PDB file of C-alpha atoms in Angstrom:
ATOM      1  CA  UNK G   1     -15.650   3.873 -13.022  1.00 50.00           C
ATOM      2  CA  UNK G   2     -12.465   1.837 -13.041  1.00 52.00           C
ATOM      3  CA  UNK G   3      -9.886   2.476 -15.718  1.00 54.00           C
ATOM      4  CA  UNK G   4      -8.321  -0.642 -17.167  1.00 57.00           C
ATOM      5  CA  UNK G   5      -5.022   1.178 -17.553  1.00 57.00           C
ATOM      6  CA  UNK G   6      -3.939   4.686 -16.766  1.00 61.00           C
ATOM      7  CA  UNK G   7      -0.445   5.931 -17.303  1.00 64.00           C
ATOM      8  CA  UNK G   8       0.503   8.766 -15.010  1.00 69.00           C
ATOM      9  CA  UNK G   9       2.333  11.582 -16.767  1.00 74.00           C
ATOM     10  CA  UNK G  10       6.084  10.983 -16.611  1.00 73.00           C
ATOM     11  CA  UNK G  11       6.581  14.406 -15.060  1.00 76.00           C
ATOM     12  CA  UNK G  12       4.628  13.249 -11.987  1.00 80.00           C
ATOM     13  CA  UNK G  13       7.307  10.682 -11.161  1.00 81.00           C
ATOM     14  CA  UNK G  14       9.937  13.391 -10.809  1.00 82.00           C
ATOM     15  CA  UNK G  15       7.892  16.183  -9.272  1.00 84.00           C
ATOM     16  CA  UNK G  16      10.109  17.798  -6.608  1.00 76.00           C
ATOM     17  CA  UNK G  17       7.234  19.683  -4.931  1.00 87.00           C
ATOM     18  CA  UNK G  18       4.649  16.888  -4.664  1.00 92.00           C
ATOM     19  CA  UNK G  19       3.771  16.111  -1.030  1.00 96.00           C
ATOM     20  CA  UNK G  20       0.408  14.323  -1.355  1.00 97.00           C
ATOM     21  CA  UNK G  21      -0.715  11.794  -3.952  1.00 94.00           C
ATOM     22  CA  UNK G  22      -4.114  10.087  -3.901  1.00 94.00           C
ATOM     23  CA  UNK G  23      -4.748   7.413  -6.518  1.00 91.00           C
ATOM     24  CA  UNK G  24      -8.103   5.664  -6.763  1.00 90.00           C
ATOM     25  CA  UNK G  25      -9.534   2.927  -8.968  1.00 87.00           C
ATOM     26  CA  UNK G  26      -6.846   2.768 -11.613  1.00 84.00           C
ATOM     27  CA  UNK G  27      -4.137   0.517 -12.971  1.00 84.00           C
ATOM     28  CA  UNK G  28      -0.509   1.550 -12.767  1.00 82.00           C
ATOM     29  CA  UNK G  29       2.136   0.424 -15.186  1.00 75.00           C
ATOM     30  CA  UNK G  30       5.696   0.032 -13.938  1.00 80.00           C
ATOM     31  CA  UNK G  31       7.324   2.941 -12.155  1.00 84.00           C
ATOM     32  CA  UNK G  32      10.096   4.339 -14.389  1.00 83.00           C
ATOM     33  CA  UNK G  33      13.683   3.736 -13.210  1.00 81.00           C
ATOM     34  CA  UNK G  34      14.438   7.481 -12.983  1.00 84.00           C
ATOM     35  CA  UNK G  35      11.420   8.158 -10.737  1.00 86.00           C
ATOM     36  CA  UNK G  36      11.960  10.175  -7.583  1.00 86.00           C
ATOM     37  CA  UNK G  37       9.183  11.333  -5.282  1.00 92.00           C
ATOM     38  CA  UNK G  38      11.529  12.461  -2.525  1.00 92.00           C
ATOM     39  CA  UNK G  39       9.118  15.076  -1.101  1.00 95.00           C
ATOM     40  CA  UNK G  40       6.045  12.829  -1.038  1.00 96.00           C
ATOM     41  CA  UNK G  41       4.761  12.538   2.533  1.00 98.00           C
ATOM     42  CA  UNK G  42       1.191  11.283   2.025  1.00 98.00           C
ATOM     43  CA  UNK G  43       0.251   8.451  -0.334  1.00 98.00           C
ATOM     44  CA  UNK G  44      -3.236   6.970  -0.649  1.00 98.00           C
ATOM     45  CA  UNK G  45      -3.661   3.891  -2.837  1.00 96.00           C
ATOM     46  CA  UNK G  46      -7.377   3.208  -3.049  1.00 94.00           C
ATOM     47  CA  UNK G  47      -8.249   0.150  -5.148  1.00 91.00           C
ATOM     48  CA  UNK G  48      -5.124   0.549  -7.262  1.00 90.00           C
ATOM     49  CA  UNK G  49      -4.007  -2.283  -9.542  1.00 89.00           C
ATOM     50  CA  UNK G  50      -0.248  -2.720 -10.095  1.00 89.00           C
ATOM     51  CA  UNK G  51       1.543  -4.606 -12.851  1.00 86.00           C
ATOM     52  CA  UNK G  52       3.052  -6.889 -10.165  1.00 90.00           C
ATOM     53  CA  UNK G  53       3.998  -6.992  -6.474  1.00 93.00           C
ATOM     54  CA  UNK G  54       7.427  -5.532  -7.299  1.00 94.00           C
ATOM     55  CA  UNK G  55       5.816  -2.448  -8.838  1.00 92.00           C
ATOM     56  CA  UNK G  56       4.167  -1.658  -5.487  1.00 95.00           C
ATOM     57  CA  UNK G  57       7.524  -2.049  -3.701  1.00 95.00           C
ATOM     58  CA  UNK G  58       9.242   0.160  -6.275  1.00 93.00           C
ATOM     59  CA  UNK G  59       6.674   2.916  -5.807  1.00 94.00           C
ATOM     60  CA  UNK G  60       7.252   2.926  -2.050  1.00 96.00           C
ATOM     61  CA  UNK G  61      11.032   2.886  -2.475  1.00 94.00           C
ATOM     62  CA  UNK G  62      11.066   6.170  -4.418  1.00 93.00           C
ATOM     63  CA  UNK G  63       9.088   7.933  -1.669  1.00 94.00           C
ATOM     64  CA  UNK G  64      12.076   8.503   0.599  1.00 94.00           C
ATOM     65  CA  UNK G  65      10.299  10.708   3.163  1.00 96.00           C
ATOM     66  CA  UNK G  66       6.874   9.036   3.152  1.00 98.00           C
ATOM     67  CA  UNK G  67       5.088   9.548   6.477  1.00 99.00           C
ATOM     68  CA  UNK G  68       1.530   8.391   5.772  1.00 99.00           C
ATOM     69  CA  UNK G  69       0.319   5.456   3.696  1.00 99.00           C
ATOM     70  CA  UNK G  70      -3.291   4.424   3.156  1.00 99.00           C
ATOM     71  CA  UNK G  71      -3.992   1.184   1.286  1.00 98.00           C
ATOM     72  CA  UNK G  72      -7.509   0.107   0.385  1.00 96.00           C
ATOM     73  CA  UNK G  73      -7.593  -3.278  -1.256  1.00 92.00           C
ATOM     74  CA  UNK G  74     -10.565  -4.460  -3.301  1.00 88.00           C
ATOM     75  CA  UNK G  75     -11.488  -7.250  -5.689  1.00 83.00           C
ATOM     76  CA  UNK G  76      -9.966  -5.045  -8.424  1.00 82.00           C
ATOM     77  CA  UNK G  77      -6.464  -5.015  -6.930  1.00 87.00           C
ATOM     78  CA  UNK G  78      -3.981  -7.739  -7.811  1.00 89.00           C
ATOM     79  CA  UNK G  79      -1.008  -7.409  -5.454  1.00 93.00           C
ATOM     80  CA  UNK G  80      -0.597 -10.673  -3.569  1.00 93.00           C
ATOM     81  CA  UNK G  81       1.763  -9.521  -0.808  1.00 95.00           C
ATOM     82  CA  UNK G  82       1.913  -5.818   0.021  1.00 96.00           C
ATOM     83  CA  UNK G  83       5.448  -5.441   1.372  1.00 97.00           C
ATOM     84  CA  UNK G  84       5.514  -2.170   3.309  1.00 98.00           C
ATOM     85  CA  UNK G  85       9.159  -1.538   4.147  1.00 97.00           C
ATOM     86  CA  UNK G  86       9.328   2.213   4.735  1.00 97.00           C
ATOM     87  CA  UNK G  87      11.808   3.548   7.335  1.00 97.00           C
ATOM     88  CA  UNK G  88      10.164   7.006   7.557  1.00 98.00           C
ATOM     89  CA  UNK G  89       6.520   5.870   7.780  1.00 98.00           C
ATOM     90  CA  UNK G  90       4.630   7.234  10.810  1.00 99.00           C
ATOM     91  CA  UNK G  91       1.032   6.354   9.947  1.00 99.00           C
ATOM     92  CA  UNK G  92      -0.322   3.292   8.143  1.00 98.00           C
ATOM     93  CA  UNK G  93      -3.962   2.520   7.445  1.00 98.00           C
ATOM     94  CA  UNK G  94      -5.028  -0.682   5.693  1.00 98.00           C
ATOM     95  CA  UNK G  95      -8.559  -1.571   4.633  1.00 97.00           C
ATOM     96  CA  UNK G  96      -8.909  -5.025   3.142  1.00 94.00           C
ATOM     97  CA  UNK G  97     -12.519  -5.648   4.056  1.00 88.00           C
ATOM     98  CA  UNK G  98     -14.443  -5.141   0.821  1.00 78.00           C
ATOM     99  CA  UNK G  99     -15.007  -7.744  -1.812  1.00 68.00           C
ATOM    100  CA  UNK G 100     -17.153 -10.745  -2.506  1.00 66.00           C
ATOM    101  CA  UNK G 101     -14.661 -13.589  -2.470  1.00 65.00           C
ATOM    102  CA  UNK G 102     -11.219 -14.373  -1.143  1.00 67.00           C
ATOM    103  CA  UNK G 103      -8.341 -14.239  -3.607  1.00 68.00           C
ATOM    104  CA  UNK G 104      -6.656 -17.562  -4.320  1.00 77.00           C
ATOM    105  CA  UNK G 105      -3.194 -18.337  -3.022  1.00 80.00           C
ATOM    106  CA  UNK G 106      -1.156 -16.488  -0.414  1.00 85.00           C
ATOM    107  CA  UNK G 107      -2.144 -12.840  -0.047  1.00 89.00           C
ATOM    108  CA  UNK G 108      -1.703 -10.233   2.644  1.00 93.00           C
ATOM    109  CA  UNK G 109       0.703  -7.727   4.141  1.00 96.00           C
ATOM    110  CA  UNK G 110       4.267  -7.641   5.456  1.00 97.00           C
ATOM    111  CA  UNK G 111       5.015  -4.530   7.484  1.00 97.00           C
ATOM    112  CA  UNK G 112       8.408  -3.236   8.570  1.00 96.00           C
ATOM    113  CA  UNK G 113       8.194   0.393   9.643  1.00 97.00           C
ATOM    114  CA  UNK G 114      10.548   1.359  12.494  1.00 97.00           C
ATOM    115  CA  UNK G 115       9.141   4.914  12.862  1.00 98.00           C
ATOM    116  CA  UNK G 116       5.474   3.847  12.766  1.00 98.00           C
ATOM    117  CA  UNK G 117       3.421   5.545  15.486  1.00 98.00           C
ATOM    118  CA  UNK G 118      -0.175   4.997  14.308  1.00 98.00           C
ATOM    119  CA  UNK G 119      -1.382   1.760  12.748  1.00 98.00           C
ATOM    120  CA  UNK G 120      -4.854   0.718  11.703  1.00 98.00           C
ATOM    121  CA  UNK G 121      -5.863  -2.449   9.896  1.00 97.00           C
ATOM    122  CA  UNK G 122      -9.295  -3.738   8.952  1.00 96.00           C
ATOM    123  CA  UNK G 123      -8.905  -7.051   7.183  1.00 94.00           C
ATOM    124  CA  UNK G 124     -11.246  -9.943   6.509  1.00 90.00           C
ATOM    125  CA  UNK G 125      -9.525 -11.407   3.436  1.00 87.00           C
ATOM    126  CA  UNK G 126      -5.777 -11.832   4.040  1.00 90.00           C
ATOM    127  CA  UNK G 127      -4.334 -15.212   4.887  1.00 89.00           C
ATOM    128  CA  UNK G 128      -0.838 -13.863   5.578  1.00 91.00           C
ATOM    129  CA  UNK G 129      -0.015 -10.978   7.924  1.00 93.00           C
ATOM    130  CA  UNK G 130       3.466 -10.271   9.252  1.00 95.00           C
ATOM    131  CA  UNK G 131       4.185  -7.312  11.490  1.00 93.00           C
ATOM    132  CA  UNK G 132       7.874  -6.598  11.864  1.00 91.00           C
ATOM    133  CA  UNK G 133       9.869  -3.795  13.394  1.00 88.00           C
ATOM    134  CA  UNK G 134       7.514  -1.171  14.919  1.00 94.00           C
ATOM    135  CA  UNK G 135       9.194  -0.035  18.184  1.00 95.00           C
ATOM    136  CA  UNK G 136       7.659   3.476  18.211  1.00 97.00           C
ATOM    137  CA  UNK G 137       4.027   2.394  17.853  1.00 97.00           C
ATOM    138  CA  UNK G 138       1.762   4.328  20.260  1.00 97.00           C
ATOM    139  CA  UNK G 139      -1.710   3.820  18.746  1.00 97.00           C
ATOM    140  CA  UNK G 140      -3.068   0.775  16.977  1.00 96.00           C
ATOM    141  CA  UNK G 141      -6.459  -0.503  15.851  1.00 96.00           C
ATOM    142  CA  UNK G 142      -6.500  -4.093  14.657  1.00 94.00           C
ATOM    143  CA  UNK G 143      -9.682  -5.621  13.278  1.00 95.00           C
ATOM    144  CA  UNK G 144      -8.740  -8.866  11.570  1.00 91.00           C
ATOM    145  CA  UNK G 145     -11.145 -11.717  10.882  1.00 86.00           C
ATOM    146  CA  UNK G 146      -9.573 -15.111  10.310  1.00 73.00           C
ATOM    147  CA  UNK G 147     -11.779 -17.666   8.632  1.00 65.00           C
ATOM    148  CA  UNK G 148     -10.150 -21.048   8.964  1.00 57.00           C
ATOM    149  CA  UNK G 149     -11.812 -23.608   6.741  1.00 54.00           C
ATOM    150  CA  UNK G 150     -11.375 -27.316   7.464  1.00 40.00           C
TER     151      UNK G 150
END
C-alpha cells in the first residue's frame, strides 16, 4: 500500500533522541524550517516521494550527524537528482533497479561525502551519476547498467 500523502507528526522533526528513521512507500510534504534531527545517524528512504528535489536536500541538511543513508528509488518516487552532500556520512546504499520504464529527463545521483567508507550502488535507470569527494572510501560495490539508445 502506498499512501498518496502522509504528514509526519511535527514532533518527529525535532526529536532530540531519534537515531534511526526508516520511511517506506509514502509521500513527504516539505520539511518544516525549524526541523532538527541532530541525533539521527541512520536514515532509510525506501520508495519515498518528496514534494521536490529541494525537499530531499533539506531533509539531509537537518541530519547533522548522519552516518548511514539507504535510498531505494522506484517508479513511485519523483526526485530527479538526489544530491547527497553529507559531510558525516560513512555508509551509502543506493538501489535504483526496480521499475518498468525509465523516467523522462535528467535523473540520477550526485554524491559528495568526504567521510564515506562504504558505498554500494545498484542502478539500471539513472542517466546522470556524479561521484565527488570520497577520499576515505574503503569498500565499494558498483553495479550500474548504462543503456545508450541511438
